[in-house]
């Protein structure tokens, strides 16, 4: 992937601990792309509390080394061992604000159901989610602007509990089932 140098240093209006976690995850064949992405966007990424699966987090620690202004969240286990499921739990519990997941579209994954569940729960909870380097690069432009200008409404999943617009209809259907069951008993 061609890297553009758009990562000037800047002041964020929010501290990393004031926001929910940003997860960085990459499949094995996408690790080099993730590494290039992180190096090209270090100044922006360090404005977040970072979490991810084990090998990606080890790569982050190697890139950032001993920088004092980097904040890490929990390190999840490898994806096939439940790391994606750990990220799902963080999403459901309101701890995750965004997920940059470089998914390998050319390989099969033994934990594909966990990957699908993570993507689904990011959609259910209206969490910022991107699955490839190009979309992630464009997304970071918006995040940089939101951080610099202090506009949390431009990155609401890092601050607020959200849900897909379809969740309200689901809850209404579920309430009808519960009401019917209660009336029958």
PDB file of N, CA and C in Angstrom, residues 57-114:
ATOM      1  N   UNK A  57      -0.786  -6.166  19.068  1.00  0.00           N
ATOM      2  CA  UNK A  57      -0.353  -5.344  20.200  1.00  0.00           C
ATOM      3  C   UNK A  57       1.164  -5.421  20.399  1.00  0.00           C
ATOM      4  N   UNK A  58       1.750  -6.583  20.175  1.00  0.00           N
ATOM      5  CA  UNK A  58       3.209  -6.698  20.290  1.00  0.00           C
ATOM      6  C   UNK A  58       3.885  -5.841  19.217  1.00  0.00           C
ATOM      7  N   UNK A  59       3.295  -5.830  18.016  1.00  0.00           N
ATOM      8  CA  UNK A  59       3.818  -4.990  16.940  1.00  0.00           C
ATOM      9  C   UNK A  59       3.709  -3.512  17.317  1.00  0.00           C
ATOM     10  N   UNK A  60       2.582  -3.103  17.913  1.00  0.00           N
ATOM     11  CA  UNK A  60       2.412  -1.723  18.350  1.00  0.00           C
ATOM     12  C   UNK A  60       3.482  -1.339  19.373  1.00  0.00           C
ATOM     13  N   UNK A  61       3.713  -2.216  20.326  1.00  0.00           N
ATOM     14  CA  UNK A  61       4.716  -1.923  21.358  1.00  0.00           C
ATOM     15  C   UNK A  61       6.113  -1.845  20.753  1.00  0.00           C
ATOM     16  N   UNK A  62       6.364  -2.612  19.723  1.00  0.00           N
ATOM     17  CA  UNK A  62       7.653  -2.536  19.033  1.00  0.00           C
ATOM     18  C   UNK A  62       7.794  -1.205  18.286  1.00  0.00           C
ATOM     19  N   UNK A  63       6.737  -0.753  17.661  1.00  0.00           N
ATOM     20  CA  UNK A  63       6.768   0.507  16.898  1.00  0.00           C
ATOM     21  C   UNK A  63       6.869   1.707  17.841  1.00  0.00           C
ATOM     22  N   UNK A  64       6.037   1.729  18.890  1.00  0.00           N
ATOM     23  CA  UNK A  64       6.012   2.877  19.789  1.00  0.00           C
ATOM     24  C   UNK A  64       7.139   2.846  20.822  1.00  0.00           C
ATOM     25  N   UNK A  65       7.737   1.691  21.009  1.00  0.00           N
ATOM     26  CA  UNK A  65       8.838   1.493  21.951  1.00  0.00           C
ATOM     27  C   UNK A  65       8.516   2.116  23.312  1.00  0.00           C
ATOM     28  N   UNK A  66       9.335   3.022  23.775  1.00  0.00           N
ATOM     29  CA  UNK A  66       9.168   3.602  25.109  1.00  0.00           C
ATOM     30  C   UNK A  66       8.544   4.991  25.088  1.00  0.00           C
ATOM     31  N   UNK A  67       7.783   5.306  24.048  1.00  0.00           N
ATOM     32  CA  UNK A  67       7.165   6.636  23.991  1.00  0.00           C
ATOM     33  C   UNK A  67       6.277   6.821  25.219  1.00  0.00           C
ATOM     34  N   UNK A  68       6.472   7.897  25.960  1.00  0.00           N
ATOM     35  CA  UNK A  68       5.730   8.070  27.206  1.00  0.00           C
ATOM     36  C   UNK A  68       4.262   8.429  27.017  1.00  0.00           C
ATOM     37  N   UNK A  69       3.903   8.923  25.844  1.00  0.00           N
ATOM     38  CA  UNK A  69       2.528   9.397  25.654  1.00  0.00           C
ATOM     39  C   UNK A  69       1.642   8.402  24.912  1.00  0.00           C
ATOM     40  N   UNK A  70       1.969   7.121  25.002  1.00  0.00           N
ATOM     41  CA  UNK A  70       1.120   6.091  24.393  1.00  0.00           C
ATOM     42  C   UNK A  70       0.384   5.362  25.513  1.00  0.00           C
ATOM     43  N   UNK A  71      -0.920   5.143  25.321  1.00  0.00           N
ATOM     44  CA  UNK A  71      -1.746   4.484  26.332  1.00  0.00           C
ATOM     45  C   UNK A  71      -2.302   3.191  25.746  1.00  0.00           C
ATOM     46  N   UNK A  72      -1.996   2.097  26.417  1.00  0.00           N
ATOM     47  CA  UNK A  72      -2.491   0.793  25.975  1.00  0.00           C
ATOM     48  C   UNK A  72      -3.655   0.337  26.837  1.00  0.00           C
ATOM     49  N   UNK A  73      -4.589  -0.313  26.183  1.00  0.00           N
ATOM     50  CA  UNK A  73      -5.668  -0.982  26.885  1.00  0.00           C
ATOM     51  C   UNK A  73      -5.300  -2.442  27.031  1.00  0.00           C
ATOM     52  N   UNK A  74      -6.285  -3.289  27.252  1.00  0.00           N
ATOM     53  CA  UNK A  74      -6.019  -4.715  27.428  1.00  0.00           C
ATOM     54  C   UNK A  74      -5.472  -5.359  26.149  1.00  0.00           C
ATOM     55  N   UNK A  75      -4.651  -6.371  26.346  1.00  0.00           N
ATOM     56  CA  UNK A  75      -4.155  -7.173  25.218  1.00  0.00           C
ATOM     57  C   UNK A  75      -5.021  -8.421  25.142  1.00  0.00           C
ATOM     58  N   UNK A  76      -5.677  -8.605  24.020  1.00  0.00           N
ATOM     59  CA  UNK A  76      -6.505  -9.793  23.808  1.00  0.00           C
ATOM     60  C   UNK A  76      -5.625 -10.943  23.312  1.00  0.00           C
ATOM     61  N   UNK A  77      -6.088 -12.142  23.482  1.00  0.00           N
ATOM     62  CA  UNK A  77      -5.362 -13.301  22.964  1.00  0.00           C
ATOM     63  C   UNK A  77      -5.466 -13.311  21.441  1.00  0.00           C
ATOM     64  N   UNK A  78      -4.768 -14.198  20.807  1.00  0.00           N
ATOM     65  CA  UNK A  78      -4.829 -14.352  19.352  1.00  0.00           C
ATOM     66  C   UNK A  78      -6.271 -14.614  18.914  1.00  0.00           C
ATOM     67  N   UNK A  79      -6.628 -14.132  17.726  1.00  0.00           N
ATOM     68  CA  UNK A  79      -7.992 -14.291  17.220  1.00  0.00           C
ATOM     69  C   UNK A  79      -8.534 -15.704  17.290  1.00  0.00           C
ATOM     70  N   UNK A  80      -7.822 -16.697  16.757  1.00  0.00           N
ATOM     71  CA  UNK A  80      -8.337 -18.063  16.796  1.00  0.00           C
ATOM     72  C   UNK A  80      -8.490 -18.634  18.210  1.00  0.00           C
ATOM     73  N   UNK A  81      -7.833 -18.006  19.186  1.00  0.00           N
ATOM     74  CA  UNK A  81      -7.939 -18.472  20.573  1.00  0.00           C
ATOM     75  C   UNK A  81      -8.970 -17.684  21.373  1.00  0.00           C
ATOM     76  N   UNK A  82      -9.706 -16.778  20.704  1.00  0.00           N
ATOM     77  CA  UNK A  82     -10.767 -16.043  21.373  1.00  0.00           C
ATOM     78  C   UNK A  82     -10.575 -14.534  21.432  1.00  0.00           C
ATOM     79  N   UNK A  83      -9.537 -14.006  20.808  1.00  0.00           N
ATOM     80  CA  UNK A  83      -9.280 -12.567  20.851  1.00  0.00           C
ATOM     81  C   UNK A  83     -10.384 -11.733  20.234  1.00  0.00           C
ATOM     82  N   UNK A  84     -10.931 -12.200  19.112  1.00  0.00           N
ATOM     83  CA  UNK A  84     -12.040 -11.466  18.490  1.00  0.00           C
ATOM     84  C   UNK A  84     -13.266 -11.507  19.396  1.00  0.00           C
ATOM     85  N   UNK A  85     -13.464 -12.632  20.081  1.00  0.00           N
ATOM     86  CA  UNK A  85     -14.578 -12.739  21.027  1.00  0.00           C
ATOM     87  C   UNK A  85     -14.381 -11.791  22.212  1.00  0.00           C
ATOM     88  N   UNK A  86     -13.140 -11.596  22.642  1.00  0.00           N
ATOM     89  CA  UNK A  86     -12.870 -10.630  23.712  1.00  0.00           C
ATOM     90  C   UNK A  86     -13.245  -9.218  23.250  1.00  0.00           C
ATOM     91  N   UNK A  87     -12.941  -8.900  22.001  1.00  0.00           N
ATOM     92  CA  UNK A  87     -13.310  -7.587  21.460  1.00  0.00           C
ATOM     93  C   UNK A  87     -14.821  -7.438  21.361  1.00  0.00           C
ATOM     94  N   UNK A  88     -15.512  -8.533  21.057  1.00  0.00           N
ATOM     95  CA  UNK A  88     -16.980  -8.510  21.046  1.00  0.00           C
ATOM     96  C   UNK A  88     -17.486  -8.148  22.442  1.00  0.00           C
ATOM     97  N   UNK A  89     -16.916  -8.788  23.461  1.00  0.00           N
ATOM     98  CA  UNK A  89     -17.346  -8.500  24.837  1.00  0.00           C
ATOM     99  C   UNK A  89     -17.105  -7.027  25.175  1.00  0.00           C
ATOM    100  N   UNK A  90     -15.964  -6.482  24.787  1.00  0.00           N
ATOM    101  CA  UNK A  90     -15.683  -5.061  25.038  1.00  0.00           C
ATOM    102  C   UNK A  90     -16.706  -4.179  24.334  1.00  0.00           C
ATOM    103  N   UNK A  91     -17.106  -4.574  23.132  1.00  0.00           N
ATOM    104  CA  UNK A  91     -18.102  -3.815  22.374  1.00  0.00           C
ATOM    105  C   UNK A  91     -19.430  -3.799  23.105  1.00  0.00           C
ATOM    106  N   UNK A  92     -19.887  -4.974  23.508  1.00  0.00           N
ATOM    107  CA  UNK A  92     -21.180  -5.105  24.173  1.00  0.00           C
ATOM    108  C   UNK A  92     -21.182  -4.387  25.525  1.00  0.00           C
ATOM    109  N   UNK A  93     -20.037  -4.345  26.183  1.00  0.00           N
ATOM    110  CA  UNK A  93     -19.940  -3.712  27.498  1.00  0.00           C
ATOM    111  C   UNK A  93     -19.665  -2.206  27.409  1.00  0.00           C
ATOM    112  N   UNK A  94     -19.628  -1.654  26.191  1.00  0.00           N
ATOM    113  CA  UNK A  94     -19.449  -0.220  26.034  1.00  0.00           C
ATOM    114  C   UNK A  94     -18.032   0.268  26.226  1.00  0.00           C
ATOM    115  N   UNK A  95     -17.044  -0.607  26.044  1.00  0.00           N
ATOM    116  CA  UNK A  95     -15.649  -0.223  26.235  1.00  0.00           C
ATOM    117  C   UNK A  95     -14.938   0.102  24.928  1.00  0.00           C
ATOM    118  N   UNK A  96     -15.486  -0.348  23.812  1.00  0.00           N
ATOM    119  CA  UNK A  96     -14.826  -0.174  22.525  1.00  0.00           C
ATOM    120  C   UNK A  96     -15.491   0.957  21.747  1.00  0.00           C
ATOM    121  N   UNK A  97     -14.675   1.882  21.253  1.00  0.00           N
ATOM    122  CA  UNK A  97     -15.191   3.007  20.474  1.00  0.00           C
ATOM    123  C   UNK A  97     -15.006   2.828  18.992  1.00  0.00           C
ATOM    124  N   UNK A  98     -14.016   2.023  18.606  1.00  0.00           N
ATOM    125  CA  UNK A  98     -13.750   1.807  17.193  1.00  0.00           C
ATOM    126  C   UNK A  98     -12.873   0.591  16.984  1.00  0.00           C
ATOM    127  N   UNK A  99     -12.931   0.057  15.774  1.00  0.00           N
ATOM    128  CA  UNK A  99     -12.153  -1.133  15.440  1.00  0.00           C
ATOM    129  C   UNK A  99     -11.617  -1.001  14.022  1.00  0.00           C
ATOM    130  N   UNK A 100     -10.305  -1.023  13.915  1.00  0.00           N
ATOM    131  CA  UNK A 100      -9.644  -1.058  12.616  1.00  0.00           C
ATOM    132  C   UNK A 100      -9.102  -2.478  12.471  1.00  0.00           C
ATOM    133  N   UNK A 101      -9.750  -3.244  11.612  1.00  0.00           N
ATOM    134  CA  UNK A 101      -9.459  -4.683  11.477  1.00  0.00           C
ATOM    135  C   UNK A 101      -9.099  -4.951  10.031  1.00  0.00           C
ATOM    136  N   UNK A 102      -7.827  -5.173   9.764  1.00  0.00           N
ATOM    137  CA  UNK A 102      -7.395  -5.497   8.410  1.00  0.00           C
ATOM    138  C   UNK A 102      -7.641  -6.983   8.180  1.00  0.00           C
ATOM    139  N   UNK A 103      -8.774  -7.267   7.555  1.00  0.00           N
ATOM    140  CA  UNK A 103      -9.223  -8.633   7.314  1.00  0.00           C
ATOM    141  C   UNK A 103      -8.595  -9.147   6.027  1.00  0.00           C
ATOM    142  N   UNK A 104      -8.069 -10.353   6.088  1.00  0.00           N
ATOM    143  CA  UNK A 104      -7.488 -10.990   4.904  1.00  0.00           C
ATOM    144  C   UNK A 104      -8.621 -11.633   4.099  1.00  0.00           C
ATOM    145  N   UNK A 105      -8.958 -11.066   2.932  1.00  0.00           N
ATOM    146  CA  UNK A 105     -10.064 -11.609   2.150  1.00  0.00           C
ATOM    147  C   UNK A 105      -9.690 -12.843   1.325  1.00  0.00           C
ATOM    148  N   UNK A 106      -8.408 -13.215   1.320  1.00  0.00           N
ATOM    149  CA  UNK A 106      -7.938 -14.294   0.453  1.00  0.00           C
ATOM    150  C   UNK A 106      -7.617 -15.577   1.206  1.00  0.00           C
ATOM    151  N   UNK A 107      -7.901 -15.607   2.483  1.00  0.00           N
ATOM    152  CA  UNK A 107      -7.563 -16.781   3.276  1.00  0.00           C
ATOM    153  C   UNK A 107      -8.771 -17.164   4.124  1.00  0.00           C
ATOM    154  N   UNK A 108      -8.873 -18.442   4.437  1.00  0.00           N
ATOM    155  CA  UNK A 108      -9.947 -18.876   5.339  1.00  0.00           C
ATOM    156  C   UNK A 108      -9.440 -18.750   6.772  1.00  0.00           C
ATOM    157  N   UNK A 109     -10.369 -18.614   7.692  1.00  0.00           N
ATOM    158  CA  UNK A 109     -10.006 -18.385   9.086  1.00  0.00           C
ATOM    159  C   UNK A 109     -10.777 -19.359   9.966  1.00  0.00           C
ATOM    160  N   UNK A 110     -10.079 -20.098  10.842  1.00  0.00           N
ATOM    161  CA  UNK A 110     -10.771 -21.082  11.677  1.00  0.00           C
ATOM    162  C   UNK A 110     -11.764 -20.445  12.650  1.00  0.00           C
ATOM    163  N   UNK A 111     -11.601 -19.164  12.899  1.00  0.00           N
ATOM    164  CA  UNK A 111     -12.465 -18.455  13.846  1.00  0.00           C
ATOM    165  C   UNK A 111     -13.388 -17.478  13.109  1.00  0.00           C
ATOM    166  N   UNK A 112     -13.794 -17.848  11.909  1.00  0.00           N
ATOM    167  CA  UNK A 112     -14.609 -16.955  11.084  1.00  0.00           C
ATOM    168  C   UNK A 112     -15.897 -16.522  11.791  1.00  0.00           C
ATOM    169  N   UNK A 113     -16.486 -17.404  12.583  1.00  0.00           N
ATOM    170  CA  UNK A 113     -17.713 -17.025  13.286  1.00  0.00           C
ATOM    171  C   UNK A 113     -17.443 -15.900  14.290  1.00  0.00           C
ATOM    172  N   UNK A 114     -16.253 -15.912  14.910  1.00  0.00           N
ATOM    173  CA  UNK A 114     -15.898 -14.839  15.842  1.00  0.00           C
ATOM    174  C   UNK A 114     -15.713 -13.516  15.097  1.00  0.00           C
TER     175      UNK A 114
END
